[in-house]
mmCIF file of C-alpha atoms in Angstrom:
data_model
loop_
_atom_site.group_PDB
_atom_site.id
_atom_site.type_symbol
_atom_site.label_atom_id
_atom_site.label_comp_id
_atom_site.label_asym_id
_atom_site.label_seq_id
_atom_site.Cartn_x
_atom_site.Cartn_y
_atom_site.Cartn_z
ATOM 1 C CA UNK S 45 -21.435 48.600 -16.919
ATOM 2 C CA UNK S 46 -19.336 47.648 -19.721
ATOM 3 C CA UNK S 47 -16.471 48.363 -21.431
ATOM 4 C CA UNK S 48 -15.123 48.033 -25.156
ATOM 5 C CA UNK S 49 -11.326 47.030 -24.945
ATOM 6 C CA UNK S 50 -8.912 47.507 -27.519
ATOM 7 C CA UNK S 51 -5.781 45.379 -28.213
ATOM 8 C CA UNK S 52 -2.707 47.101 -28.810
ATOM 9 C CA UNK S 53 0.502 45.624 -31.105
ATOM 10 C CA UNK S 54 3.186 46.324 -28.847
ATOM 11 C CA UNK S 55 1.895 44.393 -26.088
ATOM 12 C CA UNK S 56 2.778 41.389 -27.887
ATOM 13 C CA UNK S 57 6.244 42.119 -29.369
ATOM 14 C CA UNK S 58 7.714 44.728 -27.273
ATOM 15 C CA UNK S 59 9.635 42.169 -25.019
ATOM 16 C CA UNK S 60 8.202 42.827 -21.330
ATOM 17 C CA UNK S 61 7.082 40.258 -18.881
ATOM 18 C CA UNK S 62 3.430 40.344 -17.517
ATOM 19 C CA UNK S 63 2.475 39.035 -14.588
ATOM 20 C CA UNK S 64 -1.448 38.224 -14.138
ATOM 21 C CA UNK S 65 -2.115 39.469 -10.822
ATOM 22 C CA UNK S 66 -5.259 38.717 -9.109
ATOM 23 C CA UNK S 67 -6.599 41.174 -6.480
ATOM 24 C CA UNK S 68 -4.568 41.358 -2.900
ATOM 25 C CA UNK S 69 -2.075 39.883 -4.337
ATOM 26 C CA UNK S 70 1.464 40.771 -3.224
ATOM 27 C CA UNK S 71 4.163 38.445 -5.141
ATOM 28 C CA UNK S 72 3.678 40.636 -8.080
ATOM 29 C CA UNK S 73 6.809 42.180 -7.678
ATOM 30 C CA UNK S 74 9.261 39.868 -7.023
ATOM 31 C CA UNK S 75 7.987 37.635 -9.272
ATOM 32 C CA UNK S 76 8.771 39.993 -11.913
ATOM 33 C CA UNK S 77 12.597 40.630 -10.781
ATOM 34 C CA UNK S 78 12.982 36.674 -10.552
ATOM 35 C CA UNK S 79 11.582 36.272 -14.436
ATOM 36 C CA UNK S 80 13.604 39.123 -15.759
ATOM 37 C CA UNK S 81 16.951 38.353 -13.505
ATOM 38 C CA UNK S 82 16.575 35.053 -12.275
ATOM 39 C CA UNK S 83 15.385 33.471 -15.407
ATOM 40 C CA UNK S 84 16.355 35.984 -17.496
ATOM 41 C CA UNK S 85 13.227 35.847 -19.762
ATOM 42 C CA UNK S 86 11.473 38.018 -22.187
ATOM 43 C CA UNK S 87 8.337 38.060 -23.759
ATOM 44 C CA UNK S 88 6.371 35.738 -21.237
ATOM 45 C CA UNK S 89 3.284 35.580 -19.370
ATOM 46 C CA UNK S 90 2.579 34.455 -15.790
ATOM 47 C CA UNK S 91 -0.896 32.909 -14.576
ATOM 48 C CA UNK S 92 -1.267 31.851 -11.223
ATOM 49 C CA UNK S 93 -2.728 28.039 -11.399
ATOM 50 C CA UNK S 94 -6.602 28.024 -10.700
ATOM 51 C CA UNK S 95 -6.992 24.738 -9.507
ATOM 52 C CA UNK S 96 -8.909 23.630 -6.108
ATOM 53 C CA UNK S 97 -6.439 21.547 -5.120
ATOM 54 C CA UNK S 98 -3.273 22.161 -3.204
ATOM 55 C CA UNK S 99 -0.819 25.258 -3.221
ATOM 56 C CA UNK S 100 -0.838 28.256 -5.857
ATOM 57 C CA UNK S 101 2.063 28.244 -8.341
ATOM 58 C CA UNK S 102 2.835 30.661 -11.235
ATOM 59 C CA UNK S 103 2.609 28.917 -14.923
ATOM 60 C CA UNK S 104 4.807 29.966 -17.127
ATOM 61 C CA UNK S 105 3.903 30.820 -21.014
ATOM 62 C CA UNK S 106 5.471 32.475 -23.427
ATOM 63 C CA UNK S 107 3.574 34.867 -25.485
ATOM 64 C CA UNK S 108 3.769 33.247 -28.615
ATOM 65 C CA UNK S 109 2.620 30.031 -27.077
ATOM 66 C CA UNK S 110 -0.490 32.260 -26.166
ATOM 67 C CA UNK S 111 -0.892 33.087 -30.254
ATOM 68 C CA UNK S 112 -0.270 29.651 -31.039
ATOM 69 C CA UNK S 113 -3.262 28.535 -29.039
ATOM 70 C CA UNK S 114 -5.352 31.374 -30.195
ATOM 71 C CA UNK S 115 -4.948 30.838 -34.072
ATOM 72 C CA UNK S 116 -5.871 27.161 -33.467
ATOM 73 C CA UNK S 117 -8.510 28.136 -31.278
ATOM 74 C CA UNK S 118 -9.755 31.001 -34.312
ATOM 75 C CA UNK S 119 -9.593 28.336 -36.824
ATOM 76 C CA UNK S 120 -11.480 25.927 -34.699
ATOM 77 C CA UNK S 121 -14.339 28.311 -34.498
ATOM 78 C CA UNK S 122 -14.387 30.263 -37.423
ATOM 79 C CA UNK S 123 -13.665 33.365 -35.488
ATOM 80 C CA UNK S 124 -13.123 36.635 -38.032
ATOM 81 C CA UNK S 125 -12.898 40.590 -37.251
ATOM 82 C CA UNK S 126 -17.050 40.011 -37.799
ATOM 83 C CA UNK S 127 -17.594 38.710 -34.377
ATOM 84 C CA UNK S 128 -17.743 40.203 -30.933
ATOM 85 C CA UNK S 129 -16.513 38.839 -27.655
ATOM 86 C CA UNK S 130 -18.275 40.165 -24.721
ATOM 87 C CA UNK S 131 -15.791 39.282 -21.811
ATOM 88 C CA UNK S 132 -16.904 37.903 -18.213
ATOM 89 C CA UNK S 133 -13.884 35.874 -17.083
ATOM 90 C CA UNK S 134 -11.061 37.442 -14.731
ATOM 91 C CA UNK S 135 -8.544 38.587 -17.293
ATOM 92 C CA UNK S 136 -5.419 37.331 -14.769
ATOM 93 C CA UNK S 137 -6.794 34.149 -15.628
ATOM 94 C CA UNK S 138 -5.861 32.296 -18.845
ATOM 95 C CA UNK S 139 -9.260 31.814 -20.084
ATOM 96 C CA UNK S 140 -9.994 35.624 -19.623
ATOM 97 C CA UNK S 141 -6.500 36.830 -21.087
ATOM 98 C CA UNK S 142 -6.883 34.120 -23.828
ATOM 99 C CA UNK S 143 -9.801 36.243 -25.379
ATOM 100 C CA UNK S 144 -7.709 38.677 -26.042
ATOM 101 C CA UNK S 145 -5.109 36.912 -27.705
ATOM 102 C CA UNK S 146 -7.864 35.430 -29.891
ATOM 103 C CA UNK S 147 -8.874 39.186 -30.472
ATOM 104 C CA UNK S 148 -5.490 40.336 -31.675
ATOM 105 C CA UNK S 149 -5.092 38.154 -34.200
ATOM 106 C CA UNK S 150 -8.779 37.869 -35.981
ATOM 107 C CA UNK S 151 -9.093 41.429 -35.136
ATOM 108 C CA UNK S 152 -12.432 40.829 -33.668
ATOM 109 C CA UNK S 153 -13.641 43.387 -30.928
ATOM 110 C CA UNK S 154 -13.922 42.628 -26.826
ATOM 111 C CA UNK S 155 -16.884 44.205 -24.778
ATOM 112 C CA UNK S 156 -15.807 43.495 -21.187
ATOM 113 C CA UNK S 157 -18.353 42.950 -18.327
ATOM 114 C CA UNK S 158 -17.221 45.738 -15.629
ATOM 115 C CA UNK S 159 -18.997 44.121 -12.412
ATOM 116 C CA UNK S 160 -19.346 41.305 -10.578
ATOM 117 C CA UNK S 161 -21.013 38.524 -12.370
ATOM 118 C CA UNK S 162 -24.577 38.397 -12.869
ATOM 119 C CA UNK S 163 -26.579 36.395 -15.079
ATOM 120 C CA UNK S 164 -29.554 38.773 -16.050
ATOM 121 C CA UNK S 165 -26.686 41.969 -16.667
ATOM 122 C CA UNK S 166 -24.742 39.532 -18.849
ATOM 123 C CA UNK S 167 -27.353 38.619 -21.113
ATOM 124 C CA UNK S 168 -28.632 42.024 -21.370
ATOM 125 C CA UNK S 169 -25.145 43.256 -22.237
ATOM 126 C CA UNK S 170 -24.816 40.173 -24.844
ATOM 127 C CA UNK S 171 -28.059 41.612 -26.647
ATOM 128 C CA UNK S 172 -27.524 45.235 -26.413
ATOM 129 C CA UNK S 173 -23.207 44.849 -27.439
ATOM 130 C CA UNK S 174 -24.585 42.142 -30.473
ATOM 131 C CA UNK S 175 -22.070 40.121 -29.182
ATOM 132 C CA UNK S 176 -21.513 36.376 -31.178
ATOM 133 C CA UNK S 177 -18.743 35.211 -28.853
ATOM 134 C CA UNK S 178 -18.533 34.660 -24.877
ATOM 135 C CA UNK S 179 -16.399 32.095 -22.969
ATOM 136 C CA UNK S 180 -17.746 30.764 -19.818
ATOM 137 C CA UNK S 181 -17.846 28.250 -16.426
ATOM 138 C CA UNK S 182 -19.684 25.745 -15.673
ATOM 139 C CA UNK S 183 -21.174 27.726 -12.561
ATOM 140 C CA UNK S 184 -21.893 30.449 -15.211
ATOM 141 C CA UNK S 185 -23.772 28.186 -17.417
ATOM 142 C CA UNK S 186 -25.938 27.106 -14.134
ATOM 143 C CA UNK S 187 -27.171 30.327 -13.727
ATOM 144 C CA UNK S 188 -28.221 31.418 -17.025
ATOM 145 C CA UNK S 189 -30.689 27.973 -17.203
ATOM 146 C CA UNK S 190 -31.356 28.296 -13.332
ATOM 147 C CA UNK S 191 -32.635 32.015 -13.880
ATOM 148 C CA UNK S 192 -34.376 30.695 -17.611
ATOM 149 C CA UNK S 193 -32.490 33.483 -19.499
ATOM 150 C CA UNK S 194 -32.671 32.477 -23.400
ATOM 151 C CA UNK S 195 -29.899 33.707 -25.488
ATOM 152 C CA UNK S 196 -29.817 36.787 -27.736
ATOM 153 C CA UNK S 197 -30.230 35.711 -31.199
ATOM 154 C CA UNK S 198 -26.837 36.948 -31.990
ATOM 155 C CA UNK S 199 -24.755 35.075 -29.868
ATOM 156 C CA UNK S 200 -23.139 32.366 -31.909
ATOM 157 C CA UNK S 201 -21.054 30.492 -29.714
ATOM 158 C CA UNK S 202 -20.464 30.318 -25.598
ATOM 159 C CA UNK S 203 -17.058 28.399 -24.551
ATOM 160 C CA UNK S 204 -17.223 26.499 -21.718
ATOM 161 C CA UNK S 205 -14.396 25.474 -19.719
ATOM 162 C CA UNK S 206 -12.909 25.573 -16.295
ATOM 163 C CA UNK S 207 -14.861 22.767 -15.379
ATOM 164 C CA UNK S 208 -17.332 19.814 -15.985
ATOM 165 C CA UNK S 209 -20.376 20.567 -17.795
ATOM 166 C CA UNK S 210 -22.995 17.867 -16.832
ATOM 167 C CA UNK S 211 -24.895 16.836 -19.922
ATOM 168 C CA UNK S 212 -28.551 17.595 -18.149
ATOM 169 C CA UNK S 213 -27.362 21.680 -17.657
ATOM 170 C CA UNK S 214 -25.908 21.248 -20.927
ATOM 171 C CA UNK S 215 -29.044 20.284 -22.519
ATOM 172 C CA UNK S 216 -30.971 22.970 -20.430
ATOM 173 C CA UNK S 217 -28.803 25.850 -21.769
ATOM 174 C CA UNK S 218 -28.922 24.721 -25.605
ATOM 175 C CA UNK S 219 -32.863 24.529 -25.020
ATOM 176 C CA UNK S 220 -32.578 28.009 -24.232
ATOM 177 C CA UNK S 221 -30.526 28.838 -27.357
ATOM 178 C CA UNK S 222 -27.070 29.216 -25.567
ATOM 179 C CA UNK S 223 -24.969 27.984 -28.098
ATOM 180 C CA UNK S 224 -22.332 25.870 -25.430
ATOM 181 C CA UNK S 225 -19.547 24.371 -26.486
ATOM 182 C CA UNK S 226 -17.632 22.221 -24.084
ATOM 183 C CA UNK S 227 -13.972 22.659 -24.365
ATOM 184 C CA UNK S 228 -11.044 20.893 -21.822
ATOM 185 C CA UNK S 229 -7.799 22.621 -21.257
ATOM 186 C CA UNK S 230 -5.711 23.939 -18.562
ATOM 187 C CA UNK S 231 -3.554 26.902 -17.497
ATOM 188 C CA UNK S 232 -0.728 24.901 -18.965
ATOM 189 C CA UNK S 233 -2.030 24.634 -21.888
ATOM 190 C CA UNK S 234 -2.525 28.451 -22.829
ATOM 191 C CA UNK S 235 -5.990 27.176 -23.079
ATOM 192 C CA UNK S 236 -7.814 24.768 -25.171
ATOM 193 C CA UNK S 237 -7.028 21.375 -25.443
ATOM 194 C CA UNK S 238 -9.992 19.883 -26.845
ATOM 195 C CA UNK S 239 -13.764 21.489 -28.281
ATOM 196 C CA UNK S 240 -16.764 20.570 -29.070
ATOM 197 C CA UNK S 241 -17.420 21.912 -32.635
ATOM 198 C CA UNK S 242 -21.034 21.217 -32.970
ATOM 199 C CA UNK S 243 -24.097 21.030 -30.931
ATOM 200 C CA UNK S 244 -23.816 17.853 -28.465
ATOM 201 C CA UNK S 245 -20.642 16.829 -30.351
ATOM 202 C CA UNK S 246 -18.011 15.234 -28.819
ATOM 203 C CA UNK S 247 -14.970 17.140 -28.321
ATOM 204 C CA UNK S 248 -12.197 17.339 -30.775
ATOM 205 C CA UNK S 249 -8.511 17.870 -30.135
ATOM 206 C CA UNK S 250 -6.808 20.636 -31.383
ATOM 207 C CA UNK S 251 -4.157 20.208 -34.496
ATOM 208 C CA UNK S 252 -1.785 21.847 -32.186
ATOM 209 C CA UNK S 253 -1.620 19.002 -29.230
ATOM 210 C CA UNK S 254 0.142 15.517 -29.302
ATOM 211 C CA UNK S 255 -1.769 13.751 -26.414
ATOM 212 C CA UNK S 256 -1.088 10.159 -24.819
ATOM 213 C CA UNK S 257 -2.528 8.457 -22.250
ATOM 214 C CA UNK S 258 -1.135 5.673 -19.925
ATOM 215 C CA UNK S 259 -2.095 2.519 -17.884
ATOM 216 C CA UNK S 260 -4.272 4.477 -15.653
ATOM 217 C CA UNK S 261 -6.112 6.544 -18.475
ATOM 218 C CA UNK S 262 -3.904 9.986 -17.089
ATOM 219 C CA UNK S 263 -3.416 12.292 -20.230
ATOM 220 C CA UNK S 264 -0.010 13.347 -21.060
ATOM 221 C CA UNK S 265 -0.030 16.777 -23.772
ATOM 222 C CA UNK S 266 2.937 18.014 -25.812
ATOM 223 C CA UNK S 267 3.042 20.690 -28.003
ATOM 224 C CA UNK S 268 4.293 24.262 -28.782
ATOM 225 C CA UNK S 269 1.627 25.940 -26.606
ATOM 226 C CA UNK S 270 2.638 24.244 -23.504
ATOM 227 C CA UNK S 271 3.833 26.489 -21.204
ATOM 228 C CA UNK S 272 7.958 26.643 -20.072
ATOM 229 C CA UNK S 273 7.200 25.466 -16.606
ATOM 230 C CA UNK S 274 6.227 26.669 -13.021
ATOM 231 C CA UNK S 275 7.720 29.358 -10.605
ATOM 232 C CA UNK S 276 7.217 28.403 -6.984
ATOM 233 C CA UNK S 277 7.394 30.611 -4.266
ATOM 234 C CA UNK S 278 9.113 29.143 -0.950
ATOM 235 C CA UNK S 279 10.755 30.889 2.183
ATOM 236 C CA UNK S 280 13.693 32.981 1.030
ATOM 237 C CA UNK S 281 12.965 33.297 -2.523
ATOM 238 C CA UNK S 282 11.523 31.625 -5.917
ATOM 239 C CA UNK S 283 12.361 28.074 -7.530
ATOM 240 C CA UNK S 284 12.080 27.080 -11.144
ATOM 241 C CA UNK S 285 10.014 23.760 -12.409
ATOM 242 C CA UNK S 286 10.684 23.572 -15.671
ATOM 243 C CA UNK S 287 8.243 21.418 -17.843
ATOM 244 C CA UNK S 288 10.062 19.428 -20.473
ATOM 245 C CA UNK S 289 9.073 19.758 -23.759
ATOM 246 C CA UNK S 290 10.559 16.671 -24.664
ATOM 247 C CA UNK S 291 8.193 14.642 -22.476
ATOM 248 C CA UNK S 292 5.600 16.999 -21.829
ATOM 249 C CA UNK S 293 3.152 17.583 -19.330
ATOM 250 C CA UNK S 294 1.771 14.443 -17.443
ATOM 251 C CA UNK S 295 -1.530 16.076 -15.999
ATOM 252 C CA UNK S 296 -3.792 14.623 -13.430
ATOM 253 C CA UNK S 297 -7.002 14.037 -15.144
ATOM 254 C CA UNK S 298 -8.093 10.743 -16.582
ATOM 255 C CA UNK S 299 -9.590 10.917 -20.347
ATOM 256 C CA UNK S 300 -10.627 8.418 -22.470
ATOM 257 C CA UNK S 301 -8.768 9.474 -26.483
ATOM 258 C CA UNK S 302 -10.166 7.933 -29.757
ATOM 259 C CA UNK S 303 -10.361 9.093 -33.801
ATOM 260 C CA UNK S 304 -13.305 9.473 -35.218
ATOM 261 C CA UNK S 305 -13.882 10.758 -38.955
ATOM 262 C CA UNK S 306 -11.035 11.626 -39.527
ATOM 263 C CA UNK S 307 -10.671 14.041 -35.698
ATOM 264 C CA UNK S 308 -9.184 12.587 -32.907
ATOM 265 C CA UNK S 309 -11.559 12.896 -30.195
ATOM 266 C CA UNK S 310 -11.197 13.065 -26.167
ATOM 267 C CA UNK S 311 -13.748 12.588 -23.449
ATOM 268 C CA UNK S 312 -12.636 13.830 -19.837
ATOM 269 C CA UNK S 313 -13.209 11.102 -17.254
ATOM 270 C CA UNK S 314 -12.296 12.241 -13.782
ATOM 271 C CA UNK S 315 -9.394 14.116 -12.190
ATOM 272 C CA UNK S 316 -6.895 11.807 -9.686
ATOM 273 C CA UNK S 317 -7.167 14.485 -7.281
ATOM 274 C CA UNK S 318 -11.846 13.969 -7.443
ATOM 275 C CA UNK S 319 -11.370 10.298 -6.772
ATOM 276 C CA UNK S 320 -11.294 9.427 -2.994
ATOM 277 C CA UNK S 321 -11.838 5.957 -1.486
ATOM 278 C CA UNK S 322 -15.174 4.955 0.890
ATOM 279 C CA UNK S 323 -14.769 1.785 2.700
ATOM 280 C CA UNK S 324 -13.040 -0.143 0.489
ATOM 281 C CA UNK S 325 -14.523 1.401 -3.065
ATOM 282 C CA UNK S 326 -13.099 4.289 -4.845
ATOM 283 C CA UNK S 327 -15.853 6.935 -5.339
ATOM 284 C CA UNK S 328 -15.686 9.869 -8.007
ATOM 285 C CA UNK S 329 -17.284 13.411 -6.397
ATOM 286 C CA UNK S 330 -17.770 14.837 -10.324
ATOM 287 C CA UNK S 331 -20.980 12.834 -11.031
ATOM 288 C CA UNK S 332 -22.344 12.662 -7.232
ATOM 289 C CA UNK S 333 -21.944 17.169 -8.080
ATOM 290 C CA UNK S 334 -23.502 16.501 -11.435
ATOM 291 C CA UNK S 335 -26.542 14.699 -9.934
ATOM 292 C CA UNK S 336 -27.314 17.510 -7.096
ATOM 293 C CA UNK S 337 -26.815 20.082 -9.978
ATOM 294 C CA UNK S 338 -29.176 18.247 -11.761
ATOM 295 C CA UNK S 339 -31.502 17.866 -8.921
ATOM 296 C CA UNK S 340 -31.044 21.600 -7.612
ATOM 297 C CA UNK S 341 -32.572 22.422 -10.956
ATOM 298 C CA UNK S 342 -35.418 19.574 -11.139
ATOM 299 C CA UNK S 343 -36.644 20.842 -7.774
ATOM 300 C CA UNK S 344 -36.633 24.506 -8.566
ATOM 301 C CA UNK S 345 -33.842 24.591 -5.556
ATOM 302 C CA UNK S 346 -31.624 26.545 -7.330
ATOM 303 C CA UNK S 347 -31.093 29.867 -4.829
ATOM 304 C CA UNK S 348 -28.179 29.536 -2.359
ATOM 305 C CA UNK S 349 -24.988 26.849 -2.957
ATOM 306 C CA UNK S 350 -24.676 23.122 -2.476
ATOM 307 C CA UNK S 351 -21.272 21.358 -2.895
ATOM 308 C CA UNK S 352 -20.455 17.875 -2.073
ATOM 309 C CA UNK S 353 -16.832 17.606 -0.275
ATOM 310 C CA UNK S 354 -15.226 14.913 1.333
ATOM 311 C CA UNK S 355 -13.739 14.735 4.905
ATOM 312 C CA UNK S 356 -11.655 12.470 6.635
ATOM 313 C CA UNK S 357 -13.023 9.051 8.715
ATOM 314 C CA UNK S 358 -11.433 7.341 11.182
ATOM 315 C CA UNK S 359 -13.582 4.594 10.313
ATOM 316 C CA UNK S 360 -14.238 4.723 6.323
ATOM 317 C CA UNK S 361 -11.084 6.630 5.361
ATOM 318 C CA UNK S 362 -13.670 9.189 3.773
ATOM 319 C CA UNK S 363 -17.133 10.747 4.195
ATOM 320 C CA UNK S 364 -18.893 12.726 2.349
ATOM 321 C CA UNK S 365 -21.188 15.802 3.349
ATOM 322 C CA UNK S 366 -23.136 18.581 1.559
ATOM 323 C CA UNK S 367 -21.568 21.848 2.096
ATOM 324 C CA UNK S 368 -24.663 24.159 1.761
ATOM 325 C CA UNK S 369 -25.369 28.319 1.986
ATOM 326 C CA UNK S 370 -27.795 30.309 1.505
ATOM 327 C CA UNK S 371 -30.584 28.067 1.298
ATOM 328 C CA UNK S 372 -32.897 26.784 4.176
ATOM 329 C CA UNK S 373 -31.617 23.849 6.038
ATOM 330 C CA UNK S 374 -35.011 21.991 5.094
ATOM 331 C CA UNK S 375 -34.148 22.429 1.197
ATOM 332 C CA UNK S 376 -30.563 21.417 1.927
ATOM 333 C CA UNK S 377 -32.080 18.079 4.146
ATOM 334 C CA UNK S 378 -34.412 17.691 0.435
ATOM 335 C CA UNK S 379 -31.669 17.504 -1.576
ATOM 336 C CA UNK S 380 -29.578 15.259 0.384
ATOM 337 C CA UNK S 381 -32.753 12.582 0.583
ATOM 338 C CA UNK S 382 -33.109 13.084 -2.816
ATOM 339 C CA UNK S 383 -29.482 12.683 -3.690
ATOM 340 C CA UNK S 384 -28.829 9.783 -1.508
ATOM 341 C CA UNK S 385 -31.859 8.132 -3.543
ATOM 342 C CA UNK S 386 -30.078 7.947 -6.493
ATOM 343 C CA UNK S 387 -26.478 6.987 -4.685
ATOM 344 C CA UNK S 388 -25.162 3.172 -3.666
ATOM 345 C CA UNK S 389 -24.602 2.478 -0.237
ATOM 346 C CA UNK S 390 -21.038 3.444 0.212
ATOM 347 C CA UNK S 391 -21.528 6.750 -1.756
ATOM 348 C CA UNK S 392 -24.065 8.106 0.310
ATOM 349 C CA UNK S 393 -24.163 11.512 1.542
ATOM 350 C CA UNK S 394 -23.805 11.661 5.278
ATOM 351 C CA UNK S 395 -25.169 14.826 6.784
ATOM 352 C CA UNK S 396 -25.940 18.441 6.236
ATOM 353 C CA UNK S 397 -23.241 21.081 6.974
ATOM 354 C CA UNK S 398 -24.707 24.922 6.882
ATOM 355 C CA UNK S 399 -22.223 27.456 6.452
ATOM 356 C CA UNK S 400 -22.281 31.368 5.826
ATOM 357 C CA UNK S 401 -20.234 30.753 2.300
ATOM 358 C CA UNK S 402 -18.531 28.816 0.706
ATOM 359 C CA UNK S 403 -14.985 29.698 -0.186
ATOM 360 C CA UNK S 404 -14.775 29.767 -4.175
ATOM 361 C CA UNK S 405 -11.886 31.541 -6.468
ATOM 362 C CA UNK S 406 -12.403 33.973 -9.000
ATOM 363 C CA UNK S 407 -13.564 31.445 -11.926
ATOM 364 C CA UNK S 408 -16.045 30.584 -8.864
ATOM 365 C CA UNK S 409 -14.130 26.854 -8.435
ATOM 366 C CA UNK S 410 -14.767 25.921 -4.969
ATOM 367 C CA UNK S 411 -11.183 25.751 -2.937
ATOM 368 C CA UNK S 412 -11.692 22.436 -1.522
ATOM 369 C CA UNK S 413 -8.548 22.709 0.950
ATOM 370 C CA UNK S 414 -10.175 25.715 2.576
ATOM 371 C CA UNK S 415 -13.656 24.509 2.556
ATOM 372 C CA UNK S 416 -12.465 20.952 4.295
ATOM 373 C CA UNK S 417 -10.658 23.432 7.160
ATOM 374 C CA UNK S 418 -14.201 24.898 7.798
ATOM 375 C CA UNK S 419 -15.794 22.047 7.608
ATOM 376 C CA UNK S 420 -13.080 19.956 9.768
#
């Protein structure tokens, strides 16, 4: 069920590459012979981008960028070899594999979570493990408060990332005594950008980061934890996309960045690639998903999935529809009146669209390119 995982010295200092390979995935290989020939680099790691968006590409981090966002994530949180990770999160993901870096250095333990998610087992495991620490997405979150689990009293702090956190599931979870922090950061990033420190606080970027934003509100980060670049797999081989240090990382996602007491603070707007344009009007998808979330929980309609997504219109540019499985098409009709209450004219919801599953990756993100090709 679970499993206590130890982390070993050499790992980090013994000058191999790793490559986080998700399941059926086949580029492990060559991907390693291009890092240790082709780039001729030591001591890396290499995450494959978990985004909805667009094609996969392999970030590249060095290890010690990996420690450098773990001791600021440690200090952040107070972590010490007193607390106890219990790990549900993919560890060929950053966010998984970033536990562990967290681990080696505070010398804290890691219980991992064996089988597939599921949010009675992980709560039961939290209580009998006595674990303080757990990191966590949004879609996690959702079913802890949809199933009404309350927290085990030792559980100090749950990291959430890999997503939005809308303030109503937010406020749901801390009612139950999850202690959720919300916390913004990227594969790039080796993790963390920005946390929230305290209970509904806002979140606070890490010593570590020198962020800007331009015209448009679109974040820019620079620091030692950013990773080297990208390697890219096209016909006949890899290609290299290095990410300057100089001028860092120019990332899609809008933000709003201000200093407060002393911490400089930053509030996630919306991503460039959420923001699509309805006759005439640009429309942002991350609160019209926030409101059905909300809704889906209001209405004890939780069971099944329900996804807004946006197709092309030969007439409006876009449309969007509810994407829905698992739940009865006259729940799925419920939410979309109910929805399309709270919505202006040109944001409305247009229809219904029942489907087996949806297609989600492994930090259960819904891939948006493959979804639109069985919706289209």
């Amino acid at each position: 069920m679970a499993k206590t995982l130890s982390i070993e010295l050499e790992f980090w200092s013994d000058g191999s590459n790793w490559i986080a390979l998700p399941d059926q995935c086949d580029e492990g290989s060559t991907l390693a012979e291009f890092a240790w020939n082709g780039l001729q680099v030591r001591n890396w790691c290499f995450f494959q981008t978990s985004g909805s968006e667009g094609r996969c590409k392999w970030v590249g981090l060095t290890k010690e960028s990996m420690l450098v966002s773990a001791r600021a994530v440690n200090a952040h949180f107070e972590i010490t070899a007193n607390d106890h990770w219990l790990l549900a999160l993919p560890v060929h993901h950053v966010g998984g594999f970033g536990v562990f870096a967290r681990a080696f250095l505070s010398g804290s333990r890691v219980t991992r979570l064996e089988q597939k998610w599921n949010a009675a087992l992980f709560t039961q495991t939290c209580d009998d493990a006595g674990a303080t620490l757990a990191s966590l997405v949004p879609t996690q979150v959702f079913d802890l408060v949809a199933s009404r689990l309350r927290a085990p009293e030792s559980m100090r702090v749950v990291l959430v990332g890999g997503g939005s956190l809308s303030a109503e599931i937010e406020a749901a979870a801390l009612a139950l005594g999850w202690p959720v922090r919300r916390t913004y950061g990227m594969t790039e990033t080796a993790s963390q950008v920005a946390s929230q420190n305290t209970e509904g606080g806002e979140m606070e970027i890490l010593p570590i980061w020198d962020v800007s934003t331009d015209e448009a509100g679109v974040l820019t980060v620079r620091g030692e934890a950013l990773a080297q670049g990208y390697a890219i797999q096209e016909e006949g081989g890899w290609r290299w996309e290095a990410v300057p240090a100089a001028t860092g990382l120019r990332t899609r996602d809008q933000v709003e960045i201000w200093s407060a007491g002393g911490s400089r603070c930053l509030r996630f707007k919306s991503r460039e690639a959420g923001i699509v344009k309805i006759l005439g009007e640009l429309v942002a998808l991350r609160p019209i998903q926030e409101r059905l979330d909300t809704l889906r929980l209001n209405l004890g309609l939780h069971a099944g999935e329900a996804v807004i997504c946006d197709l092309p219109d030969p007439r409006t540019e876009r449309r969007l529809v509810l994407a829905a499985s698992q739940i009865t098409e006259a729940n799925a009709s419920r939410l979309l009146d109910e929805l399309n209450a709270s919505l202006r004219p040109f944001e409305q919801v247009r229809e219904v669209r029942m489907l087996p599953s949806l297609p989600r990756g492994e930090l259960a993100k819904i891939q948006f390119a493959k979804l639109r090709t069985l919706l289209g």
